[in-house]
Amino acid sequence: MTNVLEIKKLSKSFGDLKVLDAIDLTVSKGSTVVIIGASGSGKSTLLRCVNFMEIPSAGQIVLQGDLIGSGTGESMSYSDSELAKMRARVGMVFQHFNLFPHMTVKQNVMEGPRTVLKCNTAECERRADRYLEKVGLGWKADAYPSHLSGGQQQRVAIARALAMEPEVMLFDEATSALDPELVGEVLQTMKELADDGMTMLIVTHELGFAYTVADRVLFLSEGKILEQGDPEAVLINPKQEATKNFLRGHGSFRLPEPNLD
């Protein structure tokens, strides 16, 4: 399988606090990697380093064979123009939607291709229409964010990221800010993306969802990948005591119901 993303010895420190410690990770094209772990384990920082919202302290990131930055792993340098291009190739969906309130849904989705990719209006509209339909919200194109539910706003945020046609998508606790009854619609959209072969890294506390969609699950602890494997291995039969303790704290985790159709 072709590797879309390679992370080599990635470390990140904030002052004396080491948040990520020599992370090695390879993500193949079309795979879904789910990252779990306790608060403070480095999950969100890992995603933010992948799209350079945080600049790594050490290590290398390779996207589709392109090394981002120049130098050795211990001393990399990055130009602003290179980072801007990188961020355009990596889509990210956050806990909070951050839609422009004065723009319609369609205008929100068009904005990235228009300002970053310099697409013409016809291409921006084509992308907006396509990806709003993909997340099931084509009928809300002319609505404003304030007229949408939280789940709908998050699906618009997903469409906005998809409209950049990224090579990999990052999801950072995309459902944690939603009311419980709205979580399902966002998870369903993410599952459909996985089924379509989108390459994704997902940080989530929704373990049933992780079991259903992940090709690989990583358990982070104190900035290191302590355990990884397929969902059955990590979520049902973990080997590390820290993983077991983490899972015990998620007593609501249930396996998906079998499909009896």
Protein backbone atom coordinates (compact mmCIF):
# COMPACT_ATOMS: atom_id res chain seq x y z
CA MET A 1 0.00 0.00 0.00
CA THR A 2 1.14 3.55 -0.73
CA ASN A 3 2.08 5.56 2.36
CA VAL A 4 0.36 8.94 2.46
CA LEU A 5 1.90 10.08 5.72
CA GLU A 6 5.13 9.17 7.52
CA ILE A 7 5.96 10.55 10.94
CA LYS A 8 9.53 9.96 12.09
CA LYS A 9 10.75 10.49 15.66
CA LEU A 10 8.31 13.36 16.16
CA SER A 11 8.72 15.19 19.46
CA LYS A 12 7.10 18.30 20.83
CA SER A 13 7.93 20.17 24.01
CA PHE A 14 6.43 23.25 25.61
CA GLY A 15 9.25 24.58 27.75
CA ASP A 16 10.33 21.74 30.03
CA LEU A 17 7.16 19.73 29.35
CA LYS A 18 7.64 17.02 26.71
CA VAL A 19 4.21 16.33 25.20
CA LEU A 20 5.28 14.05 22.34
CA ASP A 21 8.27 11.75 22.64
CA ALA A 22 9.78 10.32 19.42
CA ILE A 23 6.55 9.25 17.73
CA ASP A 24 6.92 6.96 14.71
CA LEU A 25 3.81 6.43 12.60
CA THR A 26 3.06 5.44 9.01
CA VAL A 27 -0.40 5.91 7.51
CA SER A 28 -1.23 4.13 4.28
CA LYS A 29 -3.56 5.47 1.62
CA GLY A 30 -7.22 4.91 2.40
CA SER A 31 -6.67 3.78 5.98
CA THR A 32 -8.39 5.05 9.10
CA VAL A 33 -6.18 5.41 12.17
CA VAL A 34 -7.92 6.17 15.46
CA ILE A 35 -5.94 7.65 18.34
CA ILE A 36 -7.15 7.17 21.92
CA GLY A 37 -5.71 8.00 25.32
CA ALA A 38 -6.29 9.94 28.48
CA SER A 39 -6.45 13.72 28.59
CA GLY A 40 -2.95 15.14 28.33
CA SER A 41 -1.48 12.12 26.56
CA GLY A 42 -0.57 14.17 23.46
CA LYS A 43 -3.35 13.16 21.05
CA SER A 44 -4.40 16.63 19.93
CA THR A 45 -0.81 17.88 19.88
CA LEU A 46 0.06 15.06 17.51
CA LEU A 47 -2.63 16.14 15.05
CA ARG A 48 -1.67 19.80 15.38
CA CYS A 49 1.95 18.93 14.58
CA VAL A 50 0.89 16.92 11.52
CA ASN A 51 -0.64 20.02 9.93
CA PHE A 52 1.91 22.36 11.56
CA MET A 53 -0.48 24.33 13.69
CA GLU A 54 2.24 23.46 16.20
CA ILE A 55 5.81 23.34 14.95
CA PRO A 56 7.49 20.06 16.01
CA SER A 57 10.46 20.34 18.33
CA ALA A 58 12.18 17.45 16.55
CA GLY A 59 11.44 14.79 13.98
CA GLN A 60 10.25 14.71 10.39
CA ILE A 61 6.90 14.61 8.60
CA VAL A 62 6.69 13.23 5.08
CA LEU A 63 3.50 13.72 3.03
CA GLN A 64 3.14 11.67 -0.16
CA GLY A 65 6.92 11.26 -0.27
CA ASP A 66 7.61 14.98 0.24
CA LEU A 67 9.69 15.84 3.31
CA ILE A 68 8.22 18.95 4.90
CA GLY A 69 10.95 21.39 5.81
CA SER A 70 14.69 21.04 5.50
CA GLY A 71 17.46 19.88 7.79
CA THR A 72 17.99 16.90 10.06
CA GLY A 73 15.34 15.45 12.32
CA GLU A 74 16.77 17.24 15.34
CA SER A 75 16.91 20.62 13.62
CA MET A 76 14.28 21.24 10.95
CA SER A 77 13.44 24.62 9.46
CA TYR A 78 10.25 25.57 7.64
CA SER A 79 9.32 28.45 5.36
CA ASP A 80 5.93 30.12 5.67
CA SER A 81 5.09 29.35 2.04
CA GLU A 82 5.91 25.67 2.50
CA LEU A 83 3.74 25.43 5.62
CA ALA A 84 0.85 27.15 3.85
CA LYS A 85 1.03 24.57 1.05
CA MET A 86 1.21 21.75 3.58
CA ARG A 87 -1.86 22.97 5.46
CA ALA A 88 -3.79 23.09 2.19
CA ARG A 89 -2.99 19.40 1.67
CA VAL A 90 -4.12 18.31 5.14
CA GLY A 91 -7.73 18.89 6.18
CA MET A 92 -8.57 19.34 9.85
CA VAL A 93 -11.87 19.30 11.73
CA PHE A 94 -11.85 20.62 15.29
CA GLN A 95 -14.11 20.30 18.32
CA HIS A 96 -15.61 23.70 17.54
CA PHE A 97 -16.95 24.53 14.11
CA ASN A 98 -15.61 28.10 13.69
CA LEU A 99 -17.89 28.87 10.75
CA PHE A 100 -18.14 32.47 9.57
CA PRO A 101 -21.49 33.64 10.96
CA HIS A 102 -21.99 36.33 8.31
CA MET A 103 -21.61 33.83 5.43
CA THR A 104 -24.09 31.25 4.21
CA VAL A 105 -23.26 27.57 4.47
CA LYS A 106 -22.23 27.49 0.81
CA GLN A 107 -20.09 30.61 1.13
CA ASN A 108 -18.32 29.06 4.13
CA VAL A 109 -17.43 25.97 2.10
CA MET A 110 -16.32 28.05 -0.90
CA GLU A 111 -14.02 30.29 1.11
CA GLY A 112 -10.98 27.98 1.38
CA PRO A 113 -10.78 27.05 -2.31
CA ARG A 114 -11.33 30.72 -3.23
CA THR A 115 -8.76 32.34 -0.93
CA VAL A 116 -6.15 29.60 -0.50
CA LEU A 117 -6.30 27.64 -3.74
CA LYS A 118 -7.33 30.64 -5.90
CA CYS A 119 -10.04 28.59 -7.62
CA ASN A 120 -12.43 30.47 -9.89
CA THR A 121 -16.02 30.99 -8.79
CA ALA A 122 -17.41 28.15 -10.89
CA GLU A 123 -14.93 25.67 -9.40
CA CYS A 124 -15.59 26.93 -5.86
CA GLU A 125 -19.32 26.48 -6.38
CA ARG A 126 -18.81 23.00 -7.83
CA ARG A 127 -16.80 21.93 -4.84
CA ALA A 128 -19.23 23.45 -2.36
CA ASP A 129 -22.22 21.78 -3.98
CA ARG A 130 -20.43 18.42 -4.20
CA TYR A 131 -19.23 18.27 -0.61
CA LEU A 132 -22.38 19.69 0.94
CA GLU A 133 -24.26 16.90 -0.81
CA LYS A 134 -21.68 14.43 0.47
CA VAL A 135 -22.39 15.39 4.08
CA GLY A 136 -26.14 15.48 3.43
CA LEU A 137 -26.59 19.25 3.65
CA GLY A 138 -27.02 20.42 0.08
CA TRP A 139 -30.49 21.60 1.07
CA LYS A 140 -28.97 23.99 3.65
CA ALA A 141 -26.63 25.77 1.19
CA ASP A 142 -28.33 29.16 1.60
CA ALA A 143 -28.82 28.95 5.37
CA TYR A 144 -26.66 30.76 7.89
CA PRO A 145 -24.77 28.88 10.62
CA SER A 146 -26.98 30.28 13.37
CA HIS A 147 -29.94 28.46 11.82
CA LEU A 148 -28.23 25.06 12.00
CA SER A 149 -27.97 22.53 14.79
CA GLY A 150 -24.55 21.79 16.24
CA GLY A 151 -24.40 18.53 14.34
CA GLN A 152 -25.24 20.27 11.08
CA GLN A 153 -22.61 22.95 11.72
CA GLN A 154 -19.98 20.27 12.29
CA ARG A 155 -20.98 18.53 9.06
CA VAL A 156 -20.56 21.87 7.26
CA ALA A 157 -17.10 22.12 8.83
CA ILE A 158 -16.33 18.67 7.41
CA ALA A 159 -17.56 19.77 3.97
CA ARG A 160 -15.39 22.89 4.25
CA ALA A 161 -12.31 20.75 4.91
CA LEU A 162 -13.22 18.33 2.11
CA ALA A 163 -13.62 21.19 -0.37
CA MET A 164 -9.86 21.68 -0.22
CA GLU A 165 -9.61 18.09 -1.52
CA PRO A 166 -6.91 17.19 1.00
CA GLU A 167 -4.69 14.13 0.89
CA VAL A 168 -5.41 13.28 4.52
CA MET A 169 -8.11 14.36 6.97
CA LEU A 170 -7.54 14.95 10.69
CA PHE A 171 -10.41 14.90 13.19
CA ASP A 172 -9.72 16.24 16.69
CA GLU A 173 -12.57 15.14 18.99
CA ALA A 174 -15.04 16.26 16.34
CA THR A 175 -18.09 15.26 18.41
CA SER A 176 -17.03 16.28 21.92
CA ALA A 177 -18.73 19.70 21.79
CA LEU A 178 -22.06 18.27 20.57
CA ASP A 179 -25.15 17.35 22.52
CA PRO A 180 -25.39 13.55 22.77
CA GLU A 181 -28.35 13.30 20.41
CA LEU A 182 -26.35 15.03 17.64
CA VAL A 183 -23.21 12.91 17.85
CA GLY A 184 -24.53 10.10 15.66
CA GLU A 185 -25.04 12.16 12.52
CA VAL A 186 -21.44 13.41 12.58
CA LEU A 187 -20.04 9.94 13.27
CA GLN A 188 -22.10 8.58 10.38
CA THR A 189 -20.59 11.19 8.05
CA MET A 190 -17.10 10.23 9.21
CA LYS A 191 -17.87 6.53 8.73
CA GLU A 192 -19.02 7.21 5.16
CA LEU A 193 -15.73 9.00 4.47
CA ALA A 194 -13.84 5.97 5.79
CA ASP A 195 -15.95 3.68 3.61
CA ASP A 196 -15.13 5.91 0.61
CA GLY A 197 -11.40 5.43 1.22
CA MET A 198 -10.47 8.81 2.68
CA THR A 199 -7.17 8.65 4.58
CA MET A 200 -7.94 9.76 8.12
CA LEU A 201 -6.40 10.26 11.56
CA ILE A 202 -9.10 10.52 14.20
CA VAL A 203 -8.79 11.47 17.86
CA THR A 204 -11.97 10.38 19.61
CA HIS A 205 -13.39 9.11 22.88
CA GLU A 206 -16.19 7.30 21.01
CA LEU A 207 -14.78 3.80 21.40
CA GLY A 208 -17.67 2.00 19.74
CA PHE A 209 -17.15 4.18 16.69
CA ALA A 210 -13.40 3.47 16.82
CA TYR A 211 -14.07 -0.26 16.91
CA THR A 212 -16.35 0.01 13.88
CA VAL A 213 -14.31 2.23 11.55
CA ALA A 214 -10.63 1.93 12.48
CA ASP A 215 -8.11 -0.07 10.53
CA ARG A 216 -5.67 0.61 13.35
CA VAL A 217 -6.02 1.97 16.88
CA LEU A 218 -3.19 3.75 18.70
CA PHE A 219 -3.15 4.17 22.46
CA LEU A 220 -1.08 7.19 23.50
CA SER A 221 0.29 7.54 27.01
CA GLU A 222 2.65 10.27 28.19
CA GLY A 223 3.48 11.28 24.63
CA LYS A 224 4.33 7.80 23.39
CA ILE A 225 2.48 5.16 21.39
CA LEU A 226 2.18 2.54 24.12
CA GLU A 227 0.07 0.08 22.15
CA GLN A 228 -1.27 -0.24 18.63
CA GLY A 229 -3.03 -2.78 16.48
CA ASP A 230 -6.39 -3.59 14.97
CA PRO A 231 -9.50 -2.63 16.99
CA GLU A 232 -9.96 -6.13 18.35
CA ALA A 233 -6.40 -6.26 19.66
CA VAL A 234 -6.34 -2.83 21.31
CA LEU A 235 -9.95 -2.29 22.41
CA ILE A 236 -10.96 -5.84 23.31
CA ASN A 237 -7.69 -7.64 24.12
CA PRO A 238 -5.16 -4.97 25.15
CA LYS A 239 -1.77 -6.13 26.40
CA GLN A 240 -0.55 -3.05 28.28
CA GLU A 241 -1.81 -2.38 31.79
CA ALA A 242 -2.21 1.34 31.04
CA THR A 243 -4.47 0.53 28.09
CA LYS A 244 -6.54 -1.80 30.26
CA ASN A 245 -6.91 0.87 32.93
CA PHE A 246 -7.95 3.45 30.35
CA LEU A 247 -10.59 1.13 28.92
CA ARG A 248 -11.92 0.30 32.38
CA GLY A 249 -12.69 3.99 32.72
CA HIS A 250 -14.96 3.73 29.68
CA GLY A 251 -17.50 1.36 31.10
CA SER A 252 -20.10 2.56 28.62
CA PHE A 253 -18.10 1.09 25.73
CA ARG A 254 -20.21 -1.47 23.93
CA LEU A 255 -19.49 -3.48 20.85
CA PRO A 256 -21.67 -2.58 17.86
CA GLU A 257 -24.80 -4.68 17.50
CA PRO A 258 -24.40 -7.50 14.94
CA ASN A 259 -26.01 -6.95 11.57
CA LEU A 260 -28.77 -9.55 11.31
CA ASP A 261 -30.03 -8.53 7.88
